[in-house]
Amino acid sequence: MLLRNKKNHTEMDVKLLFILTLLGIFCCGRAQQEWNECIKANVLSCGECIQLGVTCGWCTDTEFLKQGEPTSARCDELESLKKRGCAVPKIENPRGSQKILKNKNVTNRKKGAEKLKPEDITQIQPQKLTLSLRSGEPQTINLKFKRTEDYPIDLYYLMDLSYSMKDNLENVKNLGTSLMREMSKITSDFRIGFGTFVEETVMPIVGTTPAKLLNPCTGDQNCTSLFSYKNVLKLTSNGQQFNTLIGQQQISGNLDPPEGGFDAIMQVAVCGEHIGWRNVTRLLVFSTDAGFHFAGDGKLDGIVIPNDGKCHLKDNMYTMSHYYDYPSIAHLVQKLSENNIQTVFAVTEEIQSVYKELKKLIPKSAVSTLSANSSNVINLIIDAYNSLSSEVILENSKLPEGVDITYQSHCKNGMINVGENGRKCSSISIGDEVSFSINITAQGCPKQGKSETIKIKPLGFTEEVEIKLSFICECECHQYGIKNSELCHNGNGTFECGTCRCNEGRIGRQCACQMDEVFSEDLDMNCRMDNGIDICSNNGECVCGKCECRKRDNPEERYSGKYCECDNFNCDRSNNKLCGGHGRCECRVCICDASYTGSACDCSLDTRTCLATNKQICNGRGICECGVCRCTDPKFQGPTCEICPTCPGVCTEHKECVQCRAFGTGEKKDTCDEECNFFNLTKVKDRDKLPQPVQAFPLMHCKERDANDCWFYYTYAVNNNGEKEVHVVEKLECPTGLDIIPILGLL
Ligand SMILES: *[C@@H]1O[C@H](CO)[C@@H](O)[C@H](O)[C@H]1NC(C)=O
Ligand SMILES: *[C@@H]1O[C@H](CO)[C@@H](O)[C@H](O)[C@H]1NC(C)=O
Ligand SMILES: *[C@@H]1O[C@H](CO)[C@@H](O)[C@H](O)[C@H]1NC(C)=O
Ligand SMILES: *[C@@H]1O[C@H](CO)[C@@H](O)[C@H](O)[C@H]1NC(C)=O
Ligand SMILES: *[C@@H]1O[C@H](CO)[C@@H](O)[C@H](O)[C@H]1NC(C)=O
Ligand SMILES: *[C@@H]1O[C@H](CO)[C@@H](O)[C@H](O)[C@H]1NC(C)=O
Ligand SMILES: *[C@@H]1O[C@H](CO)[C@@H](O)[C@H](O)[C@H]1NC(C)=O
């Protein structure tokens, strides 16, 4: 019993120590690095593991897991895996990479050098690359941008033809040739085009009575008949033609001051073929003296169909103004940017503020003040062009979900520009080179690992960088997996990366379990009693979330219980018998037979053994405990508390037996053998050698006289075993002659 308790203690101590150690590791791990992102219970494969974070690795060593550790324990922080004994070559830890596929140098060319076709000019480098992204690990790419000298420019002049612009029309009639002359200082490859717009042909913005439609102008002016947008001159390098055609334009009238210029901008942006845009710098100069209409305004006229952002030019006229609403600003921004068009709003003084607000919403746009007679239009265009092209802003296409991008610009003079989120450099002159470092990071494995292409381009430029993103969703060891491996329960899984990856519908370390029969992803959780550490109390195996208890060599001995926490052989013993032989062992506790009790069933409830000859229990001097008398009167001893070694009369009672055993004399000398063998006799030399009384051993000193008046001394005791012991002094003490004389004298 004592032994068992001790064993229990040690077991508990070890467990406690283990728990404390775990807690210790946990606490200190936390203190150092906040938390371990790599530890998740439901991670069952290397692929899932490496997606948890860039610090995570997977140990493929088949021997790595300790008894009871779940599959997910293969996934851990790299350092931690090493500490736990996984050799570095067995740790899967794929890394991202990048490869540049197209890396044409940026064009380096001086003015006056040989003319290049637009498609042979490169301003951004590299042009095409692939990135392989590991979850959480940024890939950094460096983009170089260089403004090339003598870069071709296409300029489209979009002009408000409403009545109030009459003076301006007069003043731009020589615009073509003048602009050609001025632009030739900037580029040797310049083309110019021209279009006009008025209000949409719908009431109430424009008078729609037949007379007004024919000639909306009042008084004596000649006005052109109504249209919304007209592409008058496709982009051309012939400045003279521009002059001629602009000269033929006539002013139209409009009852409602704000113009429907947004329809025109939209068509200019999306009708690339009609306009003749090349893949070069594209400038749109929008000149007006009025405000603008945008989406929603059209509803006044019953137009509710949103603008579709498509080209609807027929005979170079916009045909759908009565059908579609004006485009929204956001829609315009998108289309302008898609088509790399930079817009210059050349507007009169009174409406500057309105267009300045609009400029804020449209990237790569500028607002300039058009003098009342448009005389400053050339300077305005050149200034706007310079300002627009001295600024580079990078823009990327839509990113796949879970992918992040960050920019950092390295502008002129090594200036790091973090404004505009690092996407922008300003004040770049022709020939300047700037660069951007761009980090692209994926979280997890977007789109099930299908690769995606994104594009980055400088706003307003036609060149772009194409980046193919692929995602690392699997470990290298995955490809060496053995399908339907025997190691995975009759081929119900693939053995890869040191463990089984179960087929559909199977689960468990060896895929032995049917998914629909178990409840938790973490099967072992069901096998830990009170969420402890030991699986099946270390007495069995966790199979499909249920404990299967170990068998014993002795078939009589069995483990049992939901967690194999019970057995039928670890009970208290008494007399070297399990449960004293008087009960059965159930879950480490004795269940005693009816007449027994006690932790080892070592206590009999039967009082018969305590019954004395007088039919009293323990002679009335004690309590019957577990079939044995415990004497309450300390003077008494014996199985029924019948003996009192120190009671008066003991000496006389045993006098004759001691006499005959020790000296062969006395009244019982003939019957000594029969009557007096109930004690053990020991002879001692003299009285000093007699035992002395000790507490646990009551002892009576006796002095008796025999027939010859000789004294003899002895002790009487009952030892712990109930054996009666007598020690006797072997020499009699007889009276001397001197002693007798006085007595005789008395006679
Ligand atoms: C590209 O430029 C680098 C230096 O900037 C130069 O070493 C290399 O030769 C150039 N490549 C080509 C094809 O011109
Ligand atoms: C208006 O134009 C028509 C033909 O285009 C012309 O015959 C007429 O004289 C012009 N009227 C004025 C006032 O200019
Ligand atoms: C301009 O570039 C785009 C895409 O890069 C291409 O589809 C288009 O055909 C090019 N246009 C011209 C006129 O070269
Ligand atoms: C335009 O107007 C300005 C004053 O606003 C004047 O100085 C200039 O001569 C005019 N130009 C033309 C061509 O009428
Ligand atoms: C890109 O990532 C690296 C490494 O994490 C970091 O040092 C750098 O500052 C990042 N750059 C940007 C532009 O976010
Ligand atoms: C999966 O295991 C079951 C039950 O052990 C077995 O009957 C079956 O054949 C195994 N499936 C495969 C594909 O081997
Ligand atoms: C005497 O002592 C012996 C050995 O110590 C023991 O076996 C025996 O039972 C004793 N006899 C009596 C009568 O107590």
PDB file of N, CA and C in Angstrom, residues 654-709:
ATOM      1  N   HIS A 654       1.760 -18.474  38.122  1.00  0.00           N
ATOM      2  CA  HIS A 654       2.710 -19.237  37.333  1.00  0.00           C
ATOM      3  C   HIS A 654       3.819 -19.852  38.172  1.00  0.00           C
ATOM      4  N   LYS A 655       3.781 -19.630  39.518  1.00  0.00           N
ATOM      5  CA  LYS A 655       4.861 -20.051  40.414  1.00  0.00           C
ATOM      6  C   LYS A 655       5.226 -21.527  40.239  1.00  0.00           C
ATOM      7  N   GLU A 656       4.226 -22.390  40.268  1.00  0.00           N
ATOM      8  CA  GLU A 656       4.518 -23.825  40.255  1.00  0.00           C
ATOM      9  C   GLU A 656       5.090 -24.306  38.932  1.00  0.00           C
ATOM     10  N   CYS A 657       4.565 -23.724  37.802  1.00  0.00           N
ATOM     11  CA  CYS A 657       5.096 -24.141  36.505  1.00  0.00           C
ATOM     12  C   CYS A 657       6.539 -23.702  36.332  1.00  0.00           C
ATOM     13  N   VAL A 658       6.834 -22.424  36.779  1.00  0.00           N
ATOM     14  CA  VAL A 658       8.198 -21.932  36.661  1.00  0.00           C
ATOM     15  C   VAL A 658       9.108 -22.829  37.502  1.00  0.00           C
ATOM     16  N   GLN A 659       8.606 -23.191  38.745  1.00  0.00           N
ATOM     17  CA  GLN A 659       9.388 -24.016  39.676  1.00  0.00           C
ATOM     18  C   GLN A 659       9.740 -25.369  39.049  1.00  0.00           C
ATOM     19  N   CYS A 660       8.725 -26.008  38.444  1.00  0.00           N
ATOM     20  CA  CYS A 660       9.014 -27.344  37.921  1.00  0.00           C
ATOM     21  C   CYS A 660       9.856 -27.296  36.662  1.00  0.00           C
ATOM     22  N   ARG A 661       9.589 -26.198  35.802  1.00  0.00           N
ATOM     23  CA  ARG A 661      10.385 -26.114  34.570  1.00  0.00           C
ATOM     24  C   ARG A 661      11.838 -25.754  34.875  1.00  0.00           C
ATOM     25  N   ALA A 662      12.028 -24.844  35.873  1.00  0.00           N
ATOM     26  CA  ALA A 662      13.373 -24.350  36.134  1.00  0.00           C
ATOM     27  C   ALA A 662      14.159 -25.276  37.076  1.00  0.00           C
ATOM     28  N   PHE A 663      13.450 -25.795  38.054  1.00  0.00           N
ATOM     29  CA  PHE A 663      14.200 -26.517  39.112  1.00  0.00           C
ATOM     30  C   PHE A 663      13.767 -27.974  39.303  1.00  0.00           C
ATOM     31  N   GLY A 664      12.674 -28.353  38.583  1.00  0.00           N
ATOM     32  CA  GLY A 664      12.206 -29.736  38.706  1.00  0.00           C
ATOM     33  C   GLY A 664      11.628 -30.044  40.076  1.00  0.00           C
ATOM     34  N   THR A 665      11.145 -29.009  40.765  1.00  0.00           N
ATOM     35  CA  THR A 665      10.557 -29.215  42.084  1.00  0.00           C
ATOM     36  C   THR A 665       9.136 -28.681  42.086  1.00  0.00           C
ATOM     37  N   GLY A 666       8.487 -28.731  43.215  1.00  0.00           N
ATOM     38  CA  GLY A 666       7.176 -28.122  43.399  1.00  0.00           C
ATOM     39  C   GLY A 666       6.045 -29.081  43.145  1.00  0.00           C
ATOM     40  N   GLU A 667       4.841 -28.552  43.357  1.00  0.00           N
ATOM     41  CA  GLU A 667       3.652 -29.392  43.307  1.00  0.00           C
ATOM     42  C   GLU A 667       3.388 -29.987  41.932  1.00  0.00           C
ATOM     43  N   LYS A 668       3.837 -29.239  40.831  1.00  0.00           N
ATOM     44  CA  LYS A 668       3.499 -29.719  39.485  1.00  0.00           C
ATOM     45  C   LYS A 668       4.646 -30.511  38.858  1.00  0.00           C
ATOM     46  N   LYS A 669       5.619 -30.933  39.701  1.00  0.00           N
ATOM     47  CA  LYS A 669       6.782 -31.530  39.087  1.00  0.00           C
ATOM     48  C   LYS A 669       6.469 -32.796  38.309  1.00  0.00           C
ATOM     49  N   ASP A 670       5.389 -33.469  38.634  1.00  0.00           N
ATOM     50  CA  ASP A 670       5.044 -34.676  37.890  1.00  0.00           C
ATOM     51  C   ASP A 670       4.217 -34.382  36.630  1.00  0.00           C
ATOM     52  N   THR A 671       3.498 -33.302  36.633  1.00  0.00           N
ATOM     53  CA  THR A 671       2.637 -33.002  35.469  1.00  0.00           C
ATOM     54  C   THR A 671       3.198 -31.847  34.641  1.00  0.00           C
ATOM     55  N   CYS A 672       4.442 -31.502  34.915  1.00  0.00           N
ATOM     56  CA  CYS A 672       5.059 -30.311  34.300  1.00  0.00           C
ATOM     57  C   CYS A 672       4.956 -30.294  32.775  1.00  0.00           C
ATOM     58  N   ASP A 673       5.310 -31.456  32.191  1.00  0.00           N
ATOM     59  CA  ASP A 673       5.298 -31.499  30.732  1.00  0.00           C
ATOM     60  C   ASP A 673       3.940 -31.172  30.136  1.00  0.00           C
ATOM     61  N   GLU A 674       2.872 -31.662  30.774  1.00  0.00           N
ATOM     62  CA  GLU A 674       1.541 -31.449  30.219  1.00  0.00           C
ATOM     63  C   GLU A 674       1.033 -30.038  30.477  1.00  0.00           C
ATOM     64  N   GLU A 675       1.264 -29.565  31.735  1.00  0.00           N
ATOM     65  CA  GLU A 675       0.602 -28.314  32.120  1.00  0.00           C
ATOM     66  C   GLU A 675       1.434 -27.065  31.861  1.00  0.00           C
ATOM     67  N   CYS A 676       2.737 -27.242  31.778  1.00  0.00           N
ATOM     68  CA  CYS A 676       3.553 -26.031  31.853  1.00  0.00           C
ATOM     69  C   CYS A 676       4.375 -25.726  30.588  1.00  0.00           C
ATOM     70  N   ASN A 677       3.893 -26.157  29.480  1.00  0.00           N
ATOM     71  CA  ASN A 677       4.705 -25.853  28.267  1.00  0.00           C
ATOM     72  C   ASN A 677       4.171 -24.639  27.498  1.00  0.00           C
ATOM     73  N   PHE A 678       3.375 -23.802  28.202  1.00  0.00           N
ATOM     74  CA  PHE A 678       2.773 -22.666  27.477  1.00  0.00           C
ATOM     75  C   PHE A 678       3.694 -21.454  27.395  1.00  0.00           C
ATOM     76  N   PHE A 679       4.905 -21.585  27.967  1.00  0.00           N
ATOM     77  CA  PHE A 679       5.833 -20.454  27.850  1.00  0.00           C
ATOM     78  C   PHE A 679       7.212 -20.947  27.519  1.00  0.00           C
ATOM     79  N   ASN A 680       8.009 -20.023  27.034  1.00  0.00           N
ATOM     80  CA  ASN A 680       9.413 -20.295  26.772  1.00  0.00           C
ATOM     81  C   ASN A 680      10.209 -19.855  27.979  1.00  0.00           C
ATOM     82  N   LEU A 681      11.095 -20.694  28.366  1.00  0.00           N
ATOM     83  CA  LEU A 681      11.848 -20.413  29.574  1.00  0.00           C
ATOM     84  C   LEU A 681      13.302 -20.121  29.223  1.00  0.00           C
ATOM     85  N   THR A 682      13.811 -19.048  29.834  1.00  0.00           N
ATOM     86  CA  THR A 682      15.211 -18.701  29.640  1.00  0.00           C
ATOM     87  C   THR A 682      15.823 -18.532  31.023  1.00  0.00           C
ATOM     88  N   LYS A 683      16.975 -19.172  31.226  1.00  0.00           N
ATOM     89  CA  LYS A 683      17.631 -19.046  32.523  1.00  0.00           C
ATOM     90  C   LYS A 683      18.692 -17.980  32.454  1.00  0.00           C
ATOM     91  N   VAL A 684      18.801 -17.144  33.521  1.00  0.00           N
ATOM     92  CA  VAL A 684      19.861 -16.134  33.566  1.00  0.00           C
ATOM     93  C   VAL A 684      20.681 -16.325  34.832  1.00  0.00           C
ATOM     94  N   LYS A 685      21.918 -15.779  34.879  1.00  0.00           N
ATOM     95  CA  LYS A 685      22.842 -16.021  35.980  1.00  0.00           C
ATOM     96  C   LYS A 685      22.382 -15.389  37.285  1.00  0.00           C
ATOM     97  N   ASP A 686      22.035 -14.088  37.196  1.00  0.00           N
ATOM     98  CA  ASP A 686      21.563 -13.460  38.438  1.00  0.00           C
ATOM     99  C   ASP A 686      20.516 -12.398  38.131  1.00  0.00           C
ATOM    100  N   ARG A 687      20.086 -11.725  39.186  1.00  0.00           N
ATOM    101  CA  ARG A 687      18.933 -10.830  39.052  1.00  0.00           C
ATOM    102  C   ARG A 687      19.193  -9.657  38.112  1.00  0.00           C
ATOM    103  N   ASP A 688      20.480  -9.270  37.990  1.00  0.00           N
ATOM    104  CA  ASP A 688      20.798  -8.154  37.081  1.00  0.00           C
ATOM    105  C   ASP A 688      20.463  -8.481  35.624  1.00  0.00           C
ATOM    106  N   LYS A 689      20.508  -9.798  35.352  1.00  0.00           N
ATOM    107  CA  LYS A 689      20.354 -10.199  33.949  1.00  0.00           C
ATOM    108  C   LYS A 689      18.893 -10.351  33.552  1.00  0.00           C
ATOM    109  N   LEU A 690      18.010 -10.180  34.469  1.00  0.00           N
ATOM    110  CA  LEU A 690      16.581 -10.292  34.121  1.00  0.00           C
ATOM    111  C   LEU A 690      16.188  -9.115  33.218  1.00  0.00           C
ATOM    112  N   PRO A 691      15.285  -9.329  32.273  1.00  0.00           N
ATOM    113  CA  PRO A 691      14.851  -8.218  31.399  1.00  0.00           C
ATOM    114  C   PRO A 691      14.216  -7.115  32.225  1.00  0.00           C
ATOM    115  N   GLN A 692      14.424  -5.900  31.782  1.00  0.00           N
ATOM    116  CA  GLN A 692      13.821  -4.754  32.432  1.00  0.00           C
ATOM    117  C   GLN A 692      12.527  -4.410  31.687  1.00  0.00           C
ATOM    118  N   PRO A 693      11.587  -3.808  32.377  1.00  0.00           N
ATOM    119  CA  PRO A 693      10.321  -3.501  31.695  1.00  0.00           C
ATOM    120  C   PRO A 693      10.531  -2.425  30.610  1.00  0.00           C
ATOM    121  N   VAL A 694       9.935  -2.643  29.476  1.00  0.00           N
ATOM    122  CA  VAL A 694       9.891  -1.597  28.432  1.00  0.00           C
ATOM    123  C   VAL A 694       8.436  -1.331  28.135  1.00  0.00           C
ATOM    124  N   GLN A 695       8.191  -0.137  27.537  1.00  0.00           N
ATOM    125  CA  GLN A 695       6.816   0.280  27.442  1.00  0.00           C
ATOM    126  C   GLN A 695       5.951  -0.648  26.599  1.00  0.00           C
ATOM    127  N   ALA A 696       6.494  -1.010  25.473  1.00  0.00           N
ATOM    128  CA  ALA A 696       5.678  -1.809  24.568  1.00  0.00           C
ATOM    129  C   ALA A 696       5.593  -3.265  25.028  1.00  0.00           C
ATOM    130  N   PHE A 697       6.189  -3.539  26.101  1.00  0.00           N
ATOM    131  CA  PHE A 697       6.385  -4.931  26.466  1.00  0.00           C
ATOM    132  C   PHE A 697       6.147  -5.121  27.962  1.00  0.00           C
ATOM    133  N   PRO A 698       4.908  -5.143  28.390  1.00  0.00           N
ATOM    134  CA  PRO A 698       4.635  -5.233  29.832  1.00  0.00           C
ATOM    135  C   PRO A 698       5.287  -6.483  30.437  1.00  0.00           C
ATOM    136  N   LEU A 699       5.842  -6.310  31.585  1.00  0.00           N
ATOM    137  CA  LEU A 699       6.681  -7.360  32.187  1.00  0.00           C
ATOM    138  C   LEU A 699       6.454  -7.354  33.702  1.00  0.00           C
ATOM    139  N   MET A 700       6.343  -8.538  34.282  1.00  0.00           N
ATOM    140  CA  MET A 700       6.105  -8.632  35.733  1.00  0.00           C
ATOM    141  C   MET A 700       7.310  -9.261  36.405  1.00  0.00           C
ATOM    142  N   HIS A 701       7.849  -8.606  37.415  1.00  0.00           N
ATOM    143  CA  HIS A 701       8.933  -9.193  38.217  1.00  0.00           C
ATOM    144  C   HIS A 701       8.321  -9.966  39.396  1.00  0.00           C
ATOM    145  N   CYS A 702       8.751 -11.218  39.514  1.00  0.00           N
ATOM    146  CA  CYS A 702       8.164 -12.053  40.563  1.00  0.00           C
ATOM    147  C   CYS A 702       9.259 -12.578  41.527  1.00  0.00           C
ATOM    148  N   LYS A 703       8.859 -12.749  42.768  1.00  0.00           N
ATOM    149  CA  LYS A 703       9.750 -13.328  43.799  1.00  0.00           C
ATOM    150  C   LYS A 703       8.908 -14.310  44.594  1.00  0.00           C
ATOM    151  N   GLU A 704       9.247 -15.595  44.470  1.00  0.00           N
ATOM    152  CA  GLU A 704       8.418 -16.628  45.141  1.00  0.00           C
ATOM    153  C   GLU A 704       9.331 -17.526  45.993  1.00  0.00           C
ATOM    154  N   ARG A 705       8.685 -18.177  46.931  1.00  0.00           N
ATOM    155  CA  ARG A 705       9.437 -19.022  47.872  1.00  0.00           C
ATOM    156  C   ARG A 705       9.042 -20.482  47.698  1.00  0.00           C
ATOM    157  N   ASP A 706      10.071 -21.365  47.687  1.00  0.00           N
ATOM    158  CA  ASP A 706       9.721 -22.785  47.533  1.00  0.00           C
ATOM    159  C   ASP A 706       9.579 -23.448  48.907  1.00  0.00           C
ATOM    160  N   ALA A 707       9.401 -24.736  48.864  1.00  0.00           N
ATOM    161  CA  ALA A 707       9.128 -25.460  50.098  1.00  0.00           C
ATOM    162  C   ALA A 707      10.287 -25.356  51.105  1.00  0.00           C
ATOM    163  N   ASN A 708      11.486 -25.132  50.594  1.00  0.00           N
ATOM    164  CA  ASN A 708      12.635 -25.007  51.491  1.00  0.00           C
ATOM    165  C   ASN A 708      12.863 -23.575  51.935  1.00  0.00           C
ATOM    166  N   ASP A 709      11.888 -22.748  51.707  1.00  0.00           N
ATOM    167  CA  ASP A 709      12.004 -21.336  52.024  1.00  0.00           C
ATOM    168  C   ASP A 709      13.088 -20.621  51.229  1.00  0.00           C
TER     169      ASP A 709
END
